[in-house]
mmCIF file of C-alpha atoms and ligand atoms in Angstrom:
data_model
loop_
_atom_site.group_PDB
_atom_site.id
_atom_site.type_symbol
_atom_site.label_atom_id
_atom_site.label_comp_id
_atom_site.label_asym_id
_atom_site.label_seq_id
_atom_site.Cartn_x
_atom_site.Cartn_y
_atom_site.Cartn_z
ATOM 1 C CA MET Q 1 -81.239 -75.213 -94.399
ATOM 2 C CA LYS Q 2 -81.251 -71.415 -94.561
ATOM 3 C CA SER Q 3 -79.171 -69.760 -97.280
ATOM 4 C CA PRO Q 4 -76.224 -67.667 -96.074
ATOM 5 C CA ASN Q 5 -76.579 -63.890 -96.200
ATOM 6 C CA LEU Q 6 -75.399 -61.822 -99.156
ATOM 7 C CA LEU Q 7 -72.146 -60.678 -97.601
ATOM 8 C CA ASP Q 8 -71.157 -64.201 -96.546
ATOM 9 C CA MET Q 9 -71.947 -65.494 -100.008
ATOM 10 C CA TYR Q 10 -69.901 -62.704 -101.581
ATOM 11 C CA ARG Q 11 -67.006 -63.464 -99.237
ATOM 12 C CA SER Q 12 -66.960 -67.158 -100.093
ATOM 13 C CA ILE Q 13 -67.286 -66.803 -103.858
ATOM 14 C CA ILE Q 14 -64.603 -64.080 -104.130
ATOM 15 C CA ALA Q 15 -62.257 -66.277 -102.057
ATOM 16 C CA LEU Q 16 -62.283 -69.007 -104.725
ATOM 17 C CA PRO Q 17 -59.912 -68.039 -107.556
ATOM 18 C CA SER Q 18 -61.273 -68.876 -111.024
ATOM 19 C CA ILE Q 19 -59.087 -66.950 -113.439
ATOM 20 C CA SER Q 20 -59.283 -67.868 -117.102
ATOM 21 C CA SER Q 21 -56.520 -66.806 -119.423
ATOM 22 C CA THR Q 22 -55.028 -67.772 -122.749
ATOM 23 C CA ASP Q 23 -51.714 -67.680 -120.844
ATOM 24 C CA PRO Q 24 -51.458 -71.153 -119.238
ATOM 25 C CA SER Q 25 -49.478 -69.769 -116.291
ATOM 26 C CA TRP Q 26 -52.598 -67.801 -115.250
ATOM 27 C CA ASP Q 27 -55.357 -70.171 -116.317
ATOM 28 C CA GLN Q 28 -57.234 -71.934 -113.502
ATOM 29 C CA SER Q 29 -60.089 -74.381 -113.062
ATOM 30 C CA ASN Q 30 -63.477 -72.924 -112.085
ATOM 31 C CA GLU Q 31 -64.488 -76.131 -110.306
ATOM 32 C CA GLN Q 32 -64.509 -74.710 -106.761
ATOM 33 C CA VAL Q 33 -66.866 -71.894 -107.760
ATOM 34 C CA ILE Q 34 -69.136 -74.338 -109.566
ATOM 35 C CA ARG Q 35 -69.239 -76.616 -106.478
ATOM 36 C CA LEU Q 36 -70.143 -73.671 -104.258
ATOM 37 C CA LEU Q 37 -72.952 -72.648 -106.622
ATOM 38 C CA ALA Q 38 -74.158 -76.256 -106.729
ATOM 39 C CA ASP Q 39 -74.491 -76.086 -102.919
ATOM 40 C CA TRP Q 40 -76.284 -72.763 -102.907
ATOM 41 C CA PHE Q 41 -78.828 -73.721 -105.540
ATOM 42 C CA SER Q 42 -79.445 -77.225 -104.179
ATOM 43 C CA GLN Q 43 -80.330 -75.582 -100.871
ATOM 44 C CA LEU Q 44 -82.959 -73.548 -102.736
ATOM 45 C CA GLY Q 45 -84.507 -76.726 -104.133
ATOM 46 C CA PHE Q 46 -82.925 -76.548 -107.591
ATOM 47 C CA GLU Q 47 -81.863 -79.611 -109.536
ATOM 48 C CA VAL Q 48 -78.216 -79.060 -110.357
ATOM 49 C CA GLU Q 49 -76.327 -80.382 -113.342
ATOM 50 C CA VAL Q 50 -72.553 -79.877 -113.593
ATOM 51 C CA THR Q 51 -70.889 -80.558 -116.947
ATOM 52 C CA GLU Q 52 -67.195 -80.605 -117.720
ATOM 53 C CA LEU Q 53 -66.534 -78.931 -121.068
ATOM 54 C CA PRO Q 54 -65.409 -81.231 -123.864
ATOM 55 C CA ASP Q 55 -61.652 -80.931 -124.434
ATOM 56 C CA LEU Q 56 -61.258 -78.529 -121.498
ATOM 57 C CA PRO Q 57 -60.523 -80.584 -118.386
ATOM 58 C CA GLY Q 58 -61.137 -78.646 -115.189
ATOM 59 C CA LYS Q 59 -63.614 -76.233 -116.815
ATOM 60 C CA PHE Q 60 -67.258 -76.677 -115.872
ATOM 61 C CA ASN Q 61 -70.702 -75.290 -116.632
ATOM 62 C CA LEU Q 62 -73.501 -75.475 -114.108
ATOM 63 C CA LEU Q 63 -77.180 -75.531 -114.937
ATOM 64 C CA ALA Q 64 -79.623 -75.370 -112.035
ATOM 65 C CA THR Q 65 -83.351 -75.778 -112.614
ATOM 66 C CA ARG Q 66 -86.370 -75.247 -110.423
ATOM 67 C CA GLY Q 67 -89.752 -75.981 -111.960
ATOM 68 C CA ARG Q 68 -90.716 -78.165 -114.897
ATOM 69 C CA GLY Q 69 -91.055 -77.838 -118.644
ATOM 70 C CA ASP Q 70 -89.748 -75.423 -121.234
ATOM 71 C CA GLY Q 71 -89.933 -71.656 -121.204
ATOM 72 C CA GLY Q 72 -89.478 -69.522 -118.135
ATOM 73 C CA LEU Q 73 -86.519 -67.410 -117.154
ATOM 74 C CA LEU Q 74 -82.796 -68.100 -117.412
ATOM 75 C CA LEU Q 75 -80.457 -66.096 -115.183
ATOM 76 C CA ALA Q 76 -76.950 -66.454 -116.537
ATOM 77 C CA GLY Q 77 -73.400 -65.444 -115.883
ATOM 78 C CA HIS Q 78 -69.790 -66.521 -116.082
ATOM 79 C CA THR Q 79 -67.800 -67.954 -113.207
ATOM 80 C CA ASP Q 80 -64.344 -66.982 -114.444
ATOM 81 C CA THR Q 81 -62.514 -63.713 -113.943
ATOM 82 C CA VAL Q 82 -59.689 -62.052 -115.808
ATOM 83 C CA PRO Q 83 -56.179 -62.232 -114.304
ATOM 84 C CA PHE Q 84 -55.196 -59.403 -111.963
ATOM 85 C CA ASP Q 85 -52.238 -57.074 -111.908
ATOM 86 C CA PRO Q 86 -50.591 -57.828 -108.532
ATOM 87 C CA GLY Q 87 -48.620 -54.568 -108.446
ATOM 88 C CA ARG Q 88 -51.668 -52.391 -108.972
ATOM 89 C CA TRP Q 89 -54.196 -53.875 -106.543
ATOM 90 C CA ASN Q 90 -54.253 -52.140 -103.156
ATOM 91 C CA LYS Q 91 -56.502 -54.871 -101.777
ATOM 92 C CA ASP Q 92 -56.261 -58.645 -101.783
ATOM 93 C CA PRO Q 93 -58.238 -59.627 -104.926
ATOM 94 C CA PHE Q 94 -59.443 -62.842 -103.243
ATOM 95 C CA LYS Q 95 -60.440 -61.411 -99.895
ATOM 96 C CA LEU Q 96 -63.653 -59.425 -99.847
ATOM 97 C CA THR Q 97 -62.896 -55.990 -98.379
ATOM 98 C CA GLU Q 98 -65.748 -53.780 -97.261
ATOM 99 C CA GLU Q 99 -64.669 -50.152 -97.217
ATOM 100 C CA GLY Q 100 -66.340 -46.804 -97.913
ATOM 101 C CA ASN Q 101 -69.666 -48.276 -99.050
ATOM 102 C CA ARG Q 102 -67.889 -50.599 -101.468
ATOM 103 C CA LEU Q 103 -67.113 -54.293 -101.668
ATOM 104 C CA TYR Q 104 -63.687 -54.848 -103.215
ATOM 105 C CA GLY Q 105 -62.514 -58.091 -104.805
ATOM 106 C CA LEU Q 106 -61.837 -59.763 -108.143
ATOM 107 C CA GLY Q 107 -65.185 -60.758 -109.629
ATOM 108 C CA THR Q 108 -67.335 -58.563 -107.371
ATOM 109 C CA ILE Q 109 -69.019 -57.083 -110.446
ATOM 110 C CA ASP Q 110 -67.525 -59.105 -113.331
ATOM 111 C CA MET Q 111 -69.296 -61.161 -112.299
ATOM 112 C CA LYS Q 112 -69.210 -63.923 -109.718
ATOM 113 C CA GLY Q 113 -71.045 -61.656 -107.274
ATOM 114 C CA PHE Q 114 -74.146 -61.796 -109.463
ATOM 115 C CA PHE Q 115 -74.770 -65.390 -108.342
ATOM 116 C CA ALA Q 116 -74.915 -64.243 -104.718
ATOM 117 C CA PHE Q 117 -77.544 -61.699 -105.764
ATOM 118 C CA ILE Q 118 -79.613 -64.408 -107.440
ATOM 119 C CA VAL Q 119 -79.671 -66.478 -104.237
ATOM 120 C CA GLU Q 120 -80.437 -63.377 -102.183
ATOM 121 C CA ALA Q 121 -83.364 -62.530 -104.487
ATOM 122 C CA LEU Q 122 -84.768 -66.050 -104.651
ATOM 123 C CA LYS Q 123 -84.586 -67.012 -101.001
ATOM 124 C CA ASP Q 124 -87.475 -64.723 -100.056
ATOM 125 C CA LEU Q 125 -89.750 -65.877 -102.886
ATOM 126 C CA ASP Q 126 -92.112 -68.824 -102.634
ATOM 127 C CA LEU Q 127 -90.606 -71.032 -105.325
ATOM 128 C CA SER Q 128 -93.186 -73.766 -104.733
ATOM 129 C CA GLN Q 129 -95.600 -71.520 -106.651
ATOM 130 C CA LEU Q 130 -93.626 -71.392 -109.916
ATOM 131 C CA ASP Q 131 -95.701 -71.748 -113.030
ATOM 132 C CA LYS Q 132 -92.687 -71.460 -115.305
ATOM 133 C CA PRO Q 133 -89.216 -72.790 -114.543
ATOM 134 C CA ILE Q 134 -86.267 -70.703 -113.357
ATOM 135 C CA ARG Q 135 -82.879 -71.760 -114.586
ATOM 136 C CA ILE Q 136 -79.463 -70.607 -113.464
ATOM 137 C CA LEU Q 137 -76.572 -70.961 -115.863
ATOM 138 C CA ALA Q 138 -72.990 -70.510 -114.692
ATOM 139 C CA THR Q 139 -70.404 -70.796 -117.452
ATOM 140 C CA ALA Q 140 -66.646 -71.272 -117.807
ATOM 141 C CA ASP Q 141 -64.108 -69.294 -119.812
ATOM 142 C CA GLU Q 142 -66.171 -66.272 -120.847
ATOM 143 C CA GLU Q 143 -63.117 -64.042 -120.564
ATOM 144 C CA THR Q 144 -61.144 -66.097 -123.086
ATOM 145 C CA THR Q 145 -62.994 -68.266 -125.609
ATOM 146 C CA MET Q 146 -66.611 -68.194 -124.371
ATOM 147 C CA ALA Q 147 -66.329 -71.985 -124.507
ATOM 148 C CA GLY Q 148 -68.937 -72.475 -121.762
ATOM 149 C CA ALA Q 149 -71.613 -70.404 -123.486
ATOM 150 C CA ARG Q 150 -70.749 -71.911 -126.872
ATOM 151 C CA ALA Q 151 -71.239 -75.401 -125.374
ATOM 152 C CA ILE Q 152 -74.682 -74.464 -123.996
ATOM 153 C CA ALA Q 153 -75.728 -72.997 -127.340
ATOM 154 C CA GLY Q 154 -74.409 -76.070 -129.155
ATOM 155 C CA ALA Q 155 -76.232 -78.523 -126.882
ATOM 156 C CA MET Q 156 -79.626 -76.737 -127.213
ATOM 157 C CA ALA Q 157 -80.888 -78.758 -124.238
ATOM 158 C CA ILE Q 158 -82.963 -75.933 -122.728
ATOM 159 C CA LYS Q 159 -85.545 -73.582 -124.203
ATOM 160 C CA PRO Q 160 -86.095 -70.621 -121.894
ATOM 161 C CA ASP Q 161 -88.409 -67.814 -123.054
ATOM 162 C CA TYR Q 162 -86.280 -65.094 -121.472
ATOM 163 C CA ALA Q 163 -82.647 -64.778 -120.451
ATOM 164 C CA VAL Q 164 -80.917 -62.174 -118.305
ATOM 165 C CA ILE Q 165 -77.128 -62.080 -118.182
ATOM 166 C CA GLY Q 166 -75.892 -60.274 -115.074
ATOM 167 C CA GLU Q 167 -72.815 -58.492 -116.456
ATOM 168 C CA PRO Q 168 -72.147 -55.082 -114.893
ATOM 169 C CA THR Q 169 -74.388 -52.717 -116.867
ATOM 170 C CA GLY Q 170 -75.012 -50.314 -113.991
ATOM 171 C CA LEU Q 171 -78.475 -51.929 -113.778
ATOM 172 C CA VAL Q 172 -79.363 -50.432 -117.153
ATOM 173 C CA PRO Q 173 -80.863 -52.998 -119.529
ATOM 174 C CA VAL Q 174 -78.697 -53.752 -122.562
ATOM 175 C CA MET Q 175 -80.411 -55.132 -125.656
ATOM 176 C CA MET Q 176 -77.625 -55.026 -128.229
ATOM 177 C CA HIS Q 177 -73.897 -55.163 -128.736
ATOM 178 C CA LYS Q 178 -71.512 -55.700 -131.601
ATOM 179 C CA GLY Q 179 -69.557 -58.898 -132.036
ATOM 180 C CA HIS Q 180 -65.825 -59.284 -132.402
ATOM 181 C CA MET Q 181 -63.571 -60.997 -134.907
ATOM 182 C CA SER Q 182 -59.776 -61.077 -134.851
ATOM 183 C CA GLU Q 183 -58.245 -62.132 -138.131
ATOM 184 C CA ALA Q 184 -54.766 -62.687 -139.527
ATOM 185 C CA ILE Q 185 -53.586 -62.429 -143.112
ATOM 186 C CA ARG Q 186 -50.246 -64.022 -143.819
ATOM 187 C CA ILE Q 187 -48.439 -63.413 -147.089
ATOM 188 C CA THR Q 188 -45.797 -65.918 -148.055
ATOM 189 C CA GLY Q 189 -43.467 -64.729 -150.831
ATOM 190 C CA ARG Q 190 -39.895 -65.727 -151.702
ATOM 191 C CA SER Q 191 -36.764 -64.062 -150.398
ATOM 192 C CA GLY Q 192 -33.922 -62.999 -152.658
ATOM 193 C CA HIS Q 193 -31.179 -60.391 -153.182
ATOM 194 C CA SER Q 194 -32.727 -56.933 -153.382
ATOM 195 C CA SER Q 195 -30.637 -55.966 -156.407
ATOM 196 C CA ASP Q 196 -33.080 -57.700 -158.758
ATOM 197 C CA PRO Q 197 -36.817 -57.850 -157.982
ATOM 198 C CA ALA Q 198 -37.108 -60.962 -160.178
ATOM 199 C CA ASN Q 199 -35.063 -62.858 -157.572
ATOM 200 C CA GLY Q 200 -38.075 -63.286 -155.338
ATOM 201 C CA LEU Q 201 -41.673 -62.479 -154.548
ATOM 202 C CA ASN Q 202 -42.033 -59.524 -152.232
ATOM 203 C CA ALA Q 203 -44.550 -60.222 -149.447
ATOM 204 C CA LEU Q 204 -44.615 -56.561 -148.366
ATOM 205 C CA GLU Q 205 -45.648 -55.474 -151.836
ATOM 206 C CA ILE Q 206 -48.476 -58.013 -151.894
ATOM 207 C CA MET Q 207 -49.499 -56.896 -148.399
ATOM 208 C CA HIS Q 208 -49.645 -53.336 -149.679
ATOM 209 C CA GLN Q 209 -52.296 -54.459 -152.162
ATOM 210 C CA VAL Q 210 -54.105 -56.428 -149.446
ATOM 211 C CA MET Q 211 -54.254 -53.370 -147.213
ATOM 212 C CA GLY Q 212 -55.638 -51.294 -150.071
ATOM 213 C CA ARG Q 213 -58.402 -53.873 -150.479
ATOM 214 C CA LEU Q 214 -59.110 -53.890 -146.740
ATOM 215 C CA LEU Q 215 -59.461 -50.110 -146.699
ATOM 216 C CA ASP Q 216 -61.886 -50.391 -149.638
ATOM 217 C CA LEU Q 217 -63.833 -52.937 -147.604
ATOM 218 C CA GLN Q 218 -63.800 -50.592 -144.610
ATOM 219 C CA ARG Q 219 -65.407 -47.875 -146.762
ATOM 220 C CA GLN Q 220 -67.872 -50.325 -148.256
ATOM 221 C CA LEU Q 221 -69.015 -51.422 -144.765
ATOM 222 C CA LYS Q 222 -69.633 -47.814 -143.841
ATOM 223 C CA GLU Q 223 -71.675 -47.152 -146.978
ATOM 224 C CA LYS Q 224 -73.650 -50.359 -146.931
ATOM 225 C CA TYR Q 225 -74.633 -50.937 -143.296
ATOM 226 C CA ALA Q 226 -75.875 -48.845 -140.404
ATOM 227 C CA ASN Q 227 -77.526 -49.604 -137.106
ATOM 228 C CA PRO Q 228 -78.683 -46.350 -135.504
ATOM 229 C CA HIS Q 229 -78.558 -47.828 -131.978
ATOM 230 C CA PHE Q 230 -74.754 -47.731 -132.055
ATOM 231 C CA LYS Q 231 -72.619 -44.628 -131.740
ATOM 232 C CA VAL Q 232 -70.497 -46.060 -134.569
ATOM 233 C CA PRO Q 233 -73.356 -47.449 -136.691
ATOM 234 C CA GLN Q 234 -71.418 -49.638 -139.146
ATOM 235 C CA PRO Q 235 -69.394 -52.823 -138.752
ATOM 236 C CA THR Q 236 -65.834 -51.560 -138.295
ATOM 237 C CA LEU Q 237 -62.553 -52.914 -139.607
ATOM 238 C CA ASN Q 238 -59.331 -51.886 -137.869
ATOM 239 C CA LEU Q 239 -55.777 -52.648 -138.977
ATOM 240 C CA GLY Q 240 -54.060 -53.409 -135.691
ATOM 241 C CA HIS Q 241 -50.666 -55.062 -136.107
ATOM 242 C CA ILE Q 242 -48.209 -55.831 -138.877
ATOM 243 C CA HIS Q 243 -44.915 -57.561 -139.056
ATOM 244 C CA GLY Q 244 -42.820 -58.442 -142.082
ATOM 245 C CA GLY Q 245 -39.341 -58.679 -143.480
ATOM 246 C CA ASP Q 246 -35.956 -58.386 -141.841
ATOM 247 C CA SER Q 247 -33.553 -56.341 -143.900
ATOM 248 C CA PRO Q 248 -33.615 -53.531 -146.482
ATOM 249 C CA ASN Q 249 -31.440 -55.517 -148.881
ATOM 250 C CA ARG Q 250 -33.523 -58.678 -148.859
ATOM 251 C CA ILE Q 251 -36.772 -59.253 -150.718
ATOM 252 C CA CYS Q 252 -39.336 -59.721 -147.984
ATOM 253 C CA ALA Q 253 -40.516 -63.327 -147.888
ATOM 254 C CA CYS Q 254 -43.176 -63.106 -145.227
ATOM 255 C CA CYS Q 255 -45.543 -60.523 -143.824
ATOM 256 C CA GLU Q 256 -48.406 -60.891 -141.377
ATOM 257 C CA LEU Q 257 -51.198 -58.470 -140.614
ATOM 258 C CA HIS Q 258 -53.679 -58.678 -137.720
ATOM 259 C CA PHE Q 259 -56.945 -56.776 -137.834
ATOM 260 C CA ASP Q 260 -60.348 -56.891 -136.236
ATOM 261 C CA MET Q 261 -63.897 -56.542 -137.457
ATOM 262 C CA ARG Q 262 -66.946 -55.809 -135.333
ATOM 263 C CA PRO Q 263 -70.145 -57.319 -136.735
ATOM 264 C CA ILE Q 264 -73.506 -55.688 -136.019
ATOM 265 C CA PRO Q 265 -76.836 -57.501 -135.495
ATOM 266 C CA GLY Q 266 -77.995 -58.899 -138.829
ATOM 267 C CA VAL Q 267 -74.516 -58.738 -140.367
ATOM 268 C CA GLY Q 268 -72.832 -61.841 -139.018
ATOM 269 C CA PRO Q 269 -69.257 -63.098 -139.060
ATOM 270 C CA ASP Q 270 -70.016 -65.335 -142.054
ATOM 271 C CA GLU Q 271 -71.185 -62.387 -144.119
ATOM 272 C CA LEU Q 272 -68.133 -60.322 -143.159
ATOM 273 C CA MET Q 273 -65.800 -63.239 -143.937
ATOM 274 C CA GLY Q 274 -67.549 -63.582 -147.319
ATOM 275 C CA LEU Q 275 -66.932 -59.904 -148.084
ATOM 276 C CA LEU Q 276 -63.322 -60.248 -146.968
ATOM 277 C CA HIS Q 277 -62.663 -63.238 -149.203
ATOM 278 C CA HIS Q 278 -64.373 -61.503 -152.101
ATOM 279 C CA ALA Q 279 -62.167 -58.435 -151.581
ATOM 280 C CA LEU Q 280 -59.015 -60.556 -151.609
ATOM 281 C CA GLU Q 281 -59.962 -62.705 -154.595
ATOM 282 C CA PRO Q 282 -58.112 -60.721 -157.307
ATOM 283 C CA ILE Q 283 -54.899 -60.817 -155.256
ATOM 284 C CA ARG Q 284 -55.265 -64.545 -154.713
ATOM 285 C CA GLU Q 285 -55.732 -65.065 -158.434
ATOM 286 C CA GLN Q 286 -52.605 -63.093 -159.159
ATOM 287 C CA TYR Q 287 -50.527 -64.817 -156.457
ATOM 288 C CA PRO Q 288 -51.892 -68.334 -155.923
ATOM 289 C CA ASP Q 289 -51.018 -69.807 -152.503
ATOM 290 C CA ALA Q 290 -49.410 -66.585 -151.258
ATOM 291 C CA VAL Q 291 -52.371 -65.310 -149.200
ATOM 292 C CA GLU Q 292 -53.596 -67.146 -146.113
ATOM 293 C CA VAL Q 293 -56.453 -65.937 -143.903
ATOM 294 C CA SER Q 294 -57.036 -67.334 -140.408
ATOM 295 C CA HIS Q 295 -58.987 -66.537 -137.233
ATOM 296 C CA LEU Q 296 -56.908 -65.368 -134.263
ATOM 297 C CA HIS Q 297 -59.886 -66.414 -132.156
ATOM 298 C CA GLU Q 298 -63.277 -67.890 -132.963
ATOM 299 C CA PRO Q 299 -65.624 -65.087 -134.058
ATOM 300 C CA ILE Q 300 -68.139 -63.729 -131.546
ATOM 301 C CA PRO Q 301 -71.326 -62.744 -133.361
ATOM 302 C CA ALA Q 302 -73.183 -59.536 -132.620
ATOM 303 C CA TYR Q 303 -76.269 -59.732 -130.493
ATOM 304 C CA GLY Q 304 -79.533 -57.864 -130.594
ATOM 305 C CA THR Q 305 -82.963 -58.309 -129.078
ATOM 306 C CA ASP Q 306 -85.942 -56.510 -130.594
ATOM 307 C CA PRO Q 307 -86.369 -53.209 -128.707
ATOM 308 C CA ASP Q 308 -90.103 -54.006 -128.543
ATOM 309 C CA ALA Q 309 -89.628 -57.495 -127.109
ATOM 310 C CA GLU Q 310 -91.528 -58.170 -123.903
ATOM 311 C CA LEU Q 311 -88.379 -58.716 -121.835
ATOM 312 C CA VAL Q 312 -86.777 -55.483 -123.063
ATOM 313 C CA ARG Q 313 -89.898 -53.514 -122.227
ATOM 314 C CA ALA Q 314 -90.287 -55.222 -118.852
ATOM 315 C CA ALA Q 315 -86.657 -54.527 -117.922
ATOM 316 C CA ALA Q 316 -86.997 -50.876 -118.892
ATOM 317 C CA GLU Q 317 -90.156 -50.582 -116.826
ATOM 318 C CA ILE Q 318 -88.682 -52.346 -113.778
ATOM 319 C CA THR Q 319 -85.357 -50.479 -113.785
ATOM 320 C CA GLY Q 320 -86.714 -47.139 -114.980
ATOM 321 C CA HIS Q 321 -84.065 -47.007 -117.745
ATOM 322 C CA PRO Q 322 -84.643 -47.484 -121.472
ATOM 323 C CA ALA Q 323 -82.594 -50.336 -122.944
ATOM 324 C CA GLU Q 324 -79.287 -49.445 -124.582
ATOM 325 C CA ALA Q 325 -76.717 -50.719 -127.040
ATOM 326 C CA VAL Q 326 -73.165 -51.064 -125.670
ATOM 327 C CA ASN Q 327 -69.712 -51.480 -127.126
ATOM 328 C CA TYR Q 328 -68.436 -54.498 -125.181
ATOM 329 C CA CYS Q 329 -69.054 -58.201 -125.840
ATOM 330 C CA THR Q 330 -70.876 -60.702 -123.637
ATOM 331 C CA GLU Q 331 -72.140 -64.262 -123.916
ATOM 332 C CA ALA Q 332 -75.514 -62.912 -125.103
ATOM 333 C CA PRO Q 333 -75.116 -63.931 -128.784
ATOM 334 C CA PHE Q 334 -74.649 -67.564 -127.695
ATOM 335 C CA ILE Q 335 -77.414 -67.547 -125.066
ATOM 336 C CA GLN Q 336 -79.734 -65.975 -127.629
ATOM 337 C CA GLN Q 337 -79.177 -68.983 -129.894
ATOM 338 C CA LEU Q 338 -81.376 -70.917 -127.428
ATOM 339 C CA GLY Q 339 -84.255 -68.961 -128.941
ATOM 340 C CA CYS Q 340 -84.921 -66.705 -125.950
ATOM 341 C CA GLN Q 341 -85.355 -62.958 -125.673
ATOM 342 C CA THR Q 342 -82.072 -61.950 -124.079
ATOM 343 C CA ILE Q 343 -80.867 -58.891 -122.198
ATOM 344 C CA VAL Q 344 -77.766 -58.026 -120.239
ATOM 345 C CA LEU Q 345 -78.510 -56.426 -116.890
ATOM 346 C CA GLY Q 346 -76.507 -56.463 -113.703
ATOM 347 C CA PRO Q 347 -75.016 -54.465 -110.825
ATOM 348 C CA GLY Q 348 -71.784 -52.471 -111.009
ATOM 349 C CA HIS Q 349 -70.275 -50.416 -113.815
ATOM 350 C CA ILE Q 350 -68.346 -51.896 -116.720
ATOM 351 C CA ALA Q 351 -65.693 -49.196 -116.231
ATOM 352 C CA GLN Q 352 -64.686 -50.921 -112.987
ATOM 353 C CA ALA Q 353 -64.424 -54.356 -114.601
ATOM 354 C CA HIS Q 354 -60.977 -55.697 -115.560
ATOM 355 C CA GLN Q 355 -59.471 -53.013 -113.311
ATOM 356 C CA PRO Q 356 -57.321 -53.100 -110.168
ATOM 357 C CA ASP Q 357 -59.435 -52.786 -107.002
ATOM 358 C CA GLU Q 358 -62.616 -53.924 -108.773
ATOM 359 C CA TYR Q 359 -65.562 -53.128 -106.534
ATOM 360 C CA LEU Q 360 -69.295 -53.262 -106.153
ATOM 361 C CA ASP Q 361 -70.887 -50.067 -104.915
ATOM 362 C CA LEU Q 362 -73.245 -51.066 -102.113
ATOM 363 C CA SER Q 363 -75.915 -48.725 -103.457
ATOM 364 C CA PHE Q 364 -76.595 -51.456 -106.051
ATOM 365 C CA VAL Q 365 -77.560 -54.069 -103.468
ATOM 366 C CA THR Q 366 -81.223 -53.278 -102.803
ATOM 367 C CA PRO Q 367 -82.155 -52.313 -106.386
ATOM 368 C CA THR Q 368 -80.474 -55.424 -107.823
ATOM 369 C CA VAL Q 369 -82.330 -57.769 -105.479
ATOM 370 C CA GLN Q 370 -85.589 -55.975 -106.284
ATOM 371 C CA VAL Q 371 -85.037 -56.093 -110.049
ATOM 372 C CA LEU Q 372 -84.340 -59.832 -109.924
ATOM 373 C CA GLN Q 373 -87.401 -60.464 -107.765
ATOM 374 C CA HIS Q 374 -89.577 -58.440 -110.145
ATOM 375 C CA LEU Q 375 -88.317 -60.398 -113.145
ATOM 376 C CA VAL Q 376 -88.900 -63.751 -111.463
ATOM 377 C CA LYS Q 377 -92.383 -62.746 -110.301
ATOM 378 C CA ARG Q 378 -93.288 -61.441 -113.720
ATOM 379 C CA PHE Q 379 -92.048 -64.366 -115.770
ATOM 380 C CA CYS Q 380 -92.204 -67.417 -113.488
ATOM 381 C CA LEU Q 381 -94.630 -66.948 -110.600
ATOM 382 C CA SER Q 382 -98.390 -67.052 -110.848
ATOM 383 C CA LYS Q 383 -99.942 -63.838 -109.698
HETATM 384 ZN ZN1 ZN O 401 -67.968 -60.364 -117.560
#
């Protein structure tokens, strides 16, 4: 059976809603998208494996394989999209609209459309001549917990040599990004009448000390670490939200602070958590049981591939752009745990992702197909 053309594929994948959200009223299954991809890749002779994520009913990963053995190339992406703002879209997010050299729709660049490009690129290649396998990975819940990519990294069932994640980089290879950690510190004191401080334990006063320590840590991170590929070279720490107390005449019994940290390659979440706990130790000794630290979400590590790695050099050569570091997160740190050289490279600009009227500029079509074909030829097809 002949694969459908790019526009038809785009139309059908955009028409299948697959929003993931931490808000249950938005969150949807990605099963329909996964089934569609299973069809597309079976038609290209791939063996397709669909796995429901443990503890997440209705959320699926797809792994499609053509060719035998380890190594080869993994082309990866996520099947979910962010929610959309109904009042601000001028187009129907689930109906592909072609207008002014653009394709509008939710997921056109971030990033369901990438799977249509993969099929478009592969259907003209002679896949019976593969000397290394090609694998396609389509994940669930990248926009929320990265549960799909975490599951793949945890299972370690595949060992590709190279991985390309088709997030919208403007077809510029990305070899590095920071990670992200969201943390909470909760201080539990004891309330009491404000007329005598001995009546209670003031959580705001303890938090004041905590914040002093966090600002020391912020300075320490800047002095100790630097990665010249990033515009802001050090791991950052930002105080983002605080809430505590209720009344001027009551000793504050509870105060909570939310902050984030952005790890850099080589300085992982564990190391940053270690520094954090070390910074808070004197306060904990002084006020046992008053200070509680917790993750607001599971940490996303930083990711970096050696700028001299074969895949990074090949991508730069094929696209004509040197590889860059960026300031947004992807599934790359988890995919990289499979042991493969990993880059992020795909059509569309990140500035149009997570925006009303998300679109793919049609000028990306030909170069994207060519880049994918080059990569497959270089890493999987005998000359
Ligand atoms: Zn994305």
